PDB file of C-alpha atoms in Angstrom:
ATOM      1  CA  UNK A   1      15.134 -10.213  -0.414  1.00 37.00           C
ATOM      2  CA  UNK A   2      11.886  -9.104   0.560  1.00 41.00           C
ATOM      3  CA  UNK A   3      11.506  -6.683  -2.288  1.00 45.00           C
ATOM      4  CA  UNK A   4      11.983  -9.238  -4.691  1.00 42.00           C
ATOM      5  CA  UNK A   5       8.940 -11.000  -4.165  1.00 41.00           C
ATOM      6  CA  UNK A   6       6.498  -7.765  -3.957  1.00 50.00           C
ATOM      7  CA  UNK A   7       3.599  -7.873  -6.537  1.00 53.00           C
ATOM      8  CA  UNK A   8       4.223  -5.353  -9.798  1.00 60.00           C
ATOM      9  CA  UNK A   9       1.493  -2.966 -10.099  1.00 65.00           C
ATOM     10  CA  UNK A  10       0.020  -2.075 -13.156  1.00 68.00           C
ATOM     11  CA  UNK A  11       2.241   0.926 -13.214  1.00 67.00           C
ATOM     12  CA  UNK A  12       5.423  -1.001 -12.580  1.00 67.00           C
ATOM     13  CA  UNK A  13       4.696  -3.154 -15.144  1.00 73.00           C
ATOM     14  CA  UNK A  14       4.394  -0.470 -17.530  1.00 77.00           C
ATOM     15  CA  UNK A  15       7.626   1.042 -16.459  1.00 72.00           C
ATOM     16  CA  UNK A  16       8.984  -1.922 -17.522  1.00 77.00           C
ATOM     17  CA  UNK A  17       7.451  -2.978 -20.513  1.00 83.00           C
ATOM     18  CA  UNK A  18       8.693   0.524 -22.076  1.00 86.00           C
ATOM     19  CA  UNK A  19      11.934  -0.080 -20.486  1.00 85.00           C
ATOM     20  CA  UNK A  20      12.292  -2.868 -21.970  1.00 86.00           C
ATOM     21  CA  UNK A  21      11.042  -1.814 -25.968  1.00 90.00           C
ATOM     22  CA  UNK A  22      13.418   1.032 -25.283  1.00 90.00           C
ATOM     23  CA  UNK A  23      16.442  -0.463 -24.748  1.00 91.00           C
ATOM     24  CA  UNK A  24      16.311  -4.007 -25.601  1.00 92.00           C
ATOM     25  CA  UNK A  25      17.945  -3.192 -29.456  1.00 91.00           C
ATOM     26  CA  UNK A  26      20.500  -1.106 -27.763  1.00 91.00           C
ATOM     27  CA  UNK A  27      21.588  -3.473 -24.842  1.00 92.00           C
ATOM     28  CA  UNK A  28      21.383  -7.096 -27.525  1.00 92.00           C
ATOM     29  CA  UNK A  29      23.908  -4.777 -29.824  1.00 90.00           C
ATOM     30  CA  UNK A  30      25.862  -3.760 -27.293  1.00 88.00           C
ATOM     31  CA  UNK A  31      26.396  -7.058 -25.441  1.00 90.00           C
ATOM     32  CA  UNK A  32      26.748  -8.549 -29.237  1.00 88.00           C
ATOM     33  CA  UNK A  33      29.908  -6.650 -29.656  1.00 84.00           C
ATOM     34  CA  UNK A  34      31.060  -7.923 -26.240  1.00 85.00           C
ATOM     35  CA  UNK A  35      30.565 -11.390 -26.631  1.00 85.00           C
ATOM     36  CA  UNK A  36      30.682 -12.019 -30.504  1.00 83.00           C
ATOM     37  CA  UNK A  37      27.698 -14.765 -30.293  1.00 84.00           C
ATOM     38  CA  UNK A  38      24.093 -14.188 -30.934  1.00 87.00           C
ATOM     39  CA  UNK A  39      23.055 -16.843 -28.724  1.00 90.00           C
ATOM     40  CA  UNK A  40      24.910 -16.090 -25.616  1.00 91.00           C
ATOM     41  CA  UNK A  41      24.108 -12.321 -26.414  1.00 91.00           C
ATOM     42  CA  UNK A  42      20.693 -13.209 -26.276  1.00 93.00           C
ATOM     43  CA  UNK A  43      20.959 -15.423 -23.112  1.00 93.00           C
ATOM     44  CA  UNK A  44      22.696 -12.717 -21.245  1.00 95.00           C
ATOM     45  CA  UNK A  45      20.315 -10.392 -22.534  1.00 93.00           C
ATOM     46  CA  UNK A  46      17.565 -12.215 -20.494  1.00 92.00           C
ATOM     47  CA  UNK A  47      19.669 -11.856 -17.552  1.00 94.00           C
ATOM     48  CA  UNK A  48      20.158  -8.554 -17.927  1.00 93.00           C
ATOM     49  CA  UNK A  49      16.512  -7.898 -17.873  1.00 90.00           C
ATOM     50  CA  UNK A  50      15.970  -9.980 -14.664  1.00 88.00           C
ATOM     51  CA  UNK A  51      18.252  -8.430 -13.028  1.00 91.00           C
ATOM     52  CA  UNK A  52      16.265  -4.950 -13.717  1.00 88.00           C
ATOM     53  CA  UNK A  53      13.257  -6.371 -12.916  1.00 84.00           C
ATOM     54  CA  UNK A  54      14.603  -7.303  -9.315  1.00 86.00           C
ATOM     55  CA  UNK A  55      16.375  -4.277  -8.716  1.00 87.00           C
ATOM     56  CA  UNK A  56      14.871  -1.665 -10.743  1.00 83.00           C
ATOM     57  CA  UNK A  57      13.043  -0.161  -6.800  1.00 82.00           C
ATOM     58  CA  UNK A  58      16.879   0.387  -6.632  1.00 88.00           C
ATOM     59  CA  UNK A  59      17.481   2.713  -9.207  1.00 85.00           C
ATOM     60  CA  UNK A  60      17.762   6.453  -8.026  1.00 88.00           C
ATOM     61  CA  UNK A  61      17.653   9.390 -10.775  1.00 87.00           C
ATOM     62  CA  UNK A  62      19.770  11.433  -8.664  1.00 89.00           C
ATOM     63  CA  UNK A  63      22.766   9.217  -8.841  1.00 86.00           C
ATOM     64  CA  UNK A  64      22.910   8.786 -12.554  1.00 82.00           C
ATOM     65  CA  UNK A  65      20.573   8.694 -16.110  1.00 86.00           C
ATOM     66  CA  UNK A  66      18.746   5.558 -16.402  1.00 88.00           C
ATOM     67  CA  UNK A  67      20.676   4.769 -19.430  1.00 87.00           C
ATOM     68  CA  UNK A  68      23.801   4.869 -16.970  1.00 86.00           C
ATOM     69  CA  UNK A  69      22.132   2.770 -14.234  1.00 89.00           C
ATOM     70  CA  UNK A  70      20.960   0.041 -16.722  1.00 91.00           C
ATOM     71  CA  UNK A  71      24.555  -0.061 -18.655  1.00 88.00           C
ATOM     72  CA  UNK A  72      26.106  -0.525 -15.669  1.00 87.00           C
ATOM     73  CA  UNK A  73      24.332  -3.803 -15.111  1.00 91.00           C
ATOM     74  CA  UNK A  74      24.584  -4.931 -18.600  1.00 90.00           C
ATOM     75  CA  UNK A  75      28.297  -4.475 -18.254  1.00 87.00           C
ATOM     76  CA  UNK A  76      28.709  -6.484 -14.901  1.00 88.00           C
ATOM     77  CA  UNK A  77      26.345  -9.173 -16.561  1.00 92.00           C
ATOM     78  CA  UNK A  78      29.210  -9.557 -18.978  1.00 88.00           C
ATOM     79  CA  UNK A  79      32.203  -9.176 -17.067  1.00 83.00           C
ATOM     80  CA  UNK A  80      30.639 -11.856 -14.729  1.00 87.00           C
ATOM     81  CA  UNK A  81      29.929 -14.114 -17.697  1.00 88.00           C
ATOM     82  CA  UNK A  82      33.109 -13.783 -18.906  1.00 81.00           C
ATOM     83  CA  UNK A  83      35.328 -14.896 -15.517  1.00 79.00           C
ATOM     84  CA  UNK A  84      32.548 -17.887 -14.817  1.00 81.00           C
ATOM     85  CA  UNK A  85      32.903 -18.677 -18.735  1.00 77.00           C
ATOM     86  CA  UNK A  86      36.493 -17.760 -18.930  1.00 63.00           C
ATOM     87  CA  UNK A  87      35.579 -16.847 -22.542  1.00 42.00           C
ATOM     88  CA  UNK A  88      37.540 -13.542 -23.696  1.00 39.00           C
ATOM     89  CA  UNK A  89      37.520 -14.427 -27.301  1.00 39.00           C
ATOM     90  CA  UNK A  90      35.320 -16.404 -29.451  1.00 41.00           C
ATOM     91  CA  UNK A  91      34.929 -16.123 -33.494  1.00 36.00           C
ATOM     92  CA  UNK A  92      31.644 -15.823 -34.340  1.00 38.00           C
ATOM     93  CA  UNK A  93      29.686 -19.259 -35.707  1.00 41.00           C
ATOM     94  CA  UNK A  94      27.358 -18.415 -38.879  1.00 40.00           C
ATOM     95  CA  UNK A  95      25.261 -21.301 -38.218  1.00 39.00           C
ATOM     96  CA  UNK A  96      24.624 -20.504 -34.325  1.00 43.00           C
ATOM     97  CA  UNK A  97      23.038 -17.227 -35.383  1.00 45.00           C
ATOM     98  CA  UNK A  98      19.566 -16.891 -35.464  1.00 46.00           C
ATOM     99  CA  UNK A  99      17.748 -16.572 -39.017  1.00 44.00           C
ATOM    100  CA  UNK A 100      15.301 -13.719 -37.868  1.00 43.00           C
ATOM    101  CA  UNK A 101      18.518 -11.564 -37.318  1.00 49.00           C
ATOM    102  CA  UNK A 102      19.733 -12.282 -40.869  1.00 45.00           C
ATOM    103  CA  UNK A 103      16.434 -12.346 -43.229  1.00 45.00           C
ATOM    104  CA  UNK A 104      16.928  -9.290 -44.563  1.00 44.00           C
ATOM    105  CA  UNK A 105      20.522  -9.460 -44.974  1.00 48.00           C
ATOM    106  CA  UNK A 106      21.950 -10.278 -48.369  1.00 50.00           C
ATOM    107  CA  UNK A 107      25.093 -13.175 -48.027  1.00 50.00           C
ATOM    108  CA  UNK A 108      27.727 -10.463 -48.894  1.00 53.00           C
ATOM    109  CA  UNK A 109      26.335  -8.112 -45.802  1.00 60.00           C
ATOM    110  CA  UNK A 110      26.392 -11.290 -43.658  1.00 60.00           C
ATOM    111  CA  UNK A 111      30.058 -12.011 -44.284  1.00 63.00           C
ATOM    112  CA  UNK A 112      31.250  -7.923 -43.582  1.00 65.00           C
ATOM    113  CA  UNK A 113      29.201  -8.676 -40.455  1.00 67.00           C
ATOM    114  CA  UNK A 114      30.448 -11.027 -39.462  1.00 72.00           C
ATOM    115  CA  UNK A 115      34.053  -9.924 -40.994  1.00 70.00           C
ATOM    116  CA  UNK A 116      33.780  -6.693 -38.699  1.00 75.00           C
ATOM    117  CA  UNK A 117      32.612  -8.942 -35.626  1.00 77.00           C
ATOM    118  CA  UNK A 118      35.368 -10.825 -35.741  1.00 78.00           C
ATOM    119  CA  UNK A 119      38.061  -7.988 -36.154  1.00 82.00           C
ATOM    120  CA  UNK A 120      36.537  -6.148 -33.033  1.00 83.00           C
ATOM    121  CA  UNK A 121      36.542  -9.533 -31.133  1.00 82.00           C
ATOM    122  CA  UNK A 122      40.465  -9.508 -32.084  1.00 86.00           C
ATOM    123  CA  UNK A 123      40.291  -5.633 -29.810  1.00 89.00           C
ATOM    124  CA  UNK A 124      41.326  -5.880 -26.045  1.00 90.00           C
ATOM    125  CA  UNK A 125      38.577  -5.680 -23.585  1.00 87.00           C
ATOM    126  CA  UNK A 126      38.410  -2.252 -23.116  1.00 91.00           C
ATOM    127  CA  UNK A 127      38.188  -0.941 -26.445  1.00 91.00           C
ATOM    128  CA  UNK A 128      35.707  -3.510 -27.395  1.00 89.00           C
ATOM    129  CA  UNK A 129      34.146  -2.222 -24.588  1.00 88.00           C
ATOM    130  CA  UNK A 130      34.055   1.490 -25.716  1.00 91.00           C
ATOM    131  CA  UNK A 131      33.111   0.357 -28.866  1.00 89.00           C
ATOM    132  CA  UNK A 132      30.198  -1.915 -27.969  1.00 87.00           C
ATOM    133  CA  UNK A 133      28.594   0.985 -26.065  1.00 89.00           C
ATOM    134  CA  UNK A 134      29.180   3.732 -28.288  1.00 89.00           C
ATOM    135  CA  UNK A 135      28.327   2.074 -31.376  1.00 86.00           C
ATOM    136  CA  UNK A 136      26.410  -0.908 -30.282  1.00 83.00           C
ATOM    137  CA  UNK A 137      23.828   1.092 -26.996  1.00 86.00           C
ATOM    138  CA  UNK A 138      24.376   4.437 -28.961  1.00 85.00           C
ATOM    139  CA  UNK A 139      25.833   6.074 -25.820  1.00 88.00           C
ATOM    140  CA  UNK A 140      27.298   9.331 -25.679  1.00 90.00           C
ATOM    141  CA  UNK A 141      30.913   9.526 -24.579  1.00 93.00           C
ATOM    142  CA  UNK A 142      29.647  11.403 -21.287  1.00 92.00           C
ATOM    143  CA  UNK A 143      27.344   8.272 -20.293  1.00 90.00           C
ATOM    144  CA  UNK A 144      30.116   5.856 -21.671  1.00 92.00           C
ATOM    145  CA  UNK A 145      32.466   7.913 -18.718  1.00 92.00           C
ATOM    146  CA  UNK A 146      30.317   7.145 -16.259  1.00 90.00           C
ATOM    147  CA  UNK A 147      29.843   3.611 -17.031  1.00 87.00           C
ATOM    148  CA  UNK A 148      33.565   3.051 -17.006  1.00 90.00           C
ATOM    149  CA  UNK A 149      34.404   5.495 -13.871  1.00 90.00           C
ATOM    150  CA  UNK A 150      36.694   7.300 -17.077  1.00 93.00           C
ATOM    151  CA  UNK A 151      36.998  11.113 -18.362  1.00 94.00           C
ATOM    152  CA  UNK A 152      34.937  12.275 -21.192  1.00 93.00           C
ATOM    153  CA  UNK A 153      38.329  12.770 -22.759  1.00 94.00           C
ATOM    154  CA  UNK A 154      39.316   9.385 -21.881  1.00 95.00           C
ATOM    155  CA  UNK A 155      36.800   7.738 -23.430  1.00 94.00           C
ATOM    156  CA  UNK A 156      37.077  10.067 -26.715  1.00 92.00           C
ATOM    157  CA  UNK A 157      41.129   9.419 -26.947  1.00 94.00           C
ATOM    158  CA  UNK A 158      40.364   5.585 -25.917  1.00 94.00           C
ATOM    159  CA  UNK A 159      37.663   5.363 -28.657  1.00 92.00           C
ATOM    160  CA  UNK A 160      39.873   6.873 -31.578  1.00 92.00           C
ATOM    161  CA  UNK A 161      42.995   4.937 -30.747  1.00 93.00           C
ATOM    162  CA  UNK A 162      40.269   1.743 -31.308  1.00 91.00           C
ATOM    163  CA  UNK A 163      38.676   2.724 -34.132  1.00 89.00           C
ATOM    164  CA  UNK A 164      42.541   3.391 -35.351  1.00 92.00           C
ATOM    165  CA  UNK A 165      43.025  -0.273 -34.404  1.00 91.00           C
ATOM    166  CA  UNK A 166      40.009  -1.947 -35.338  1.00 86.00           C
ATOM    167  CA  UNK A 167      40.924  -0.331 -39.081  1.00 87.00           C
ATOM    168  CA  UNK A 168      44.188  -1.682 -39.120  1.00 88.00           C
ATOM    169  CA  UNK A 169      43.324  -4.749 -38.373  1.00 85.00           C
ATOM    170  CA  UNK A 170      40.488  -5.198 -41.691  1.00 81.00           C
ATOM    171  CA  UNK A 171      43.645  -3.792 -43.753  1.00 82.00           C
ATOM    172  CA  UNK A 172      45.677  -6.609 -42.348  1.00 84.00           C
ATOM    173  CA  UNK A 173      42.732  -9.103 -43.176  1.00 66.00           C
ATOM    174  CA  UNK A 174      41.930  -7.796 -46.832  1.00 60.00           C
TER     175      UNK A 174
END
């Protein structure tokens, strides 16, 4: 607990202020597609980011990519919201999300949004899951692997069968 409370040095603090511009798009996306709610995306988002900040001395380059390291968390954040919340699926509200995420958005974008949020919420966990990071973090199927303790090919035959899925079910809703 000690090394919680340690000052941040000027370099630390850098560290983490390009940490976070580099992956703060990538991880709100990502734990979007999870959780189908801006709000709680953004709330968890927060904790994600406190949870780097206390354990980023932790990280260790040797083990795995930052990218890896950071996922990880972001997906334990989520799994842990989900069994407190006991919250697997939610539709997402219009009016709960926030207006600076939809300004330049005409109404028709906002409803396939929205239309295509709520068909991946209708996904099981784990291809939600391989979803959110591939297409919400931008992660390659190798770093997606290691996140889920999976097999590249795993994750590629995983992914397609989704995708398969995810189509079927906007046919079903047209």
């Amino acid at each position: 607990m000690h090394n919680v409370s340690r000052m941040i040095t000027g370099e630390q603090s850098d560290f983490l202020s390009s940490l976070y511009n580099e992956y703060y798009a990538k991880i709100y996306k990502y734990t979007l597609y999870r959780v189908g709610d801006h709000s709680t995306a953004e709330d968890l988002v927060s904790e994600v980011f406190e949870k780097v900040l206390r354990k980023y001395y932790t990280y260790n380059p040797n083990k795995a990519k930052l990218s890896t390291w950071i996922f990880t968390i972001v997906n334990n954040t989520i799994i842990n919201h989900h069994k407190k919340n006991q919250y697997y699926s939610q539709a997402v509200n219009l009016e709960m999300m926030d207006s600076k995420y939809r300004l330049d958005d005409t109404l028709i974008e906002q409803e396939l949004k929205e239309h295509l949020l709520n068909s991946i919420m209708a996904l099981d966990d784990r291809q939600r899951n391989v979803i959110a990071l591939k297409f919400g973090a931008n992660l390659t199927n190798r770093e997606i692997a290691q996140i889920m303790d999976l097999t590249e090919s795993n994750v590629g035959t995983i992914l397609y069968r989704s995708l398969k899925r995810l189509k079927d079910i906007l046919k079903q809703e047209v």
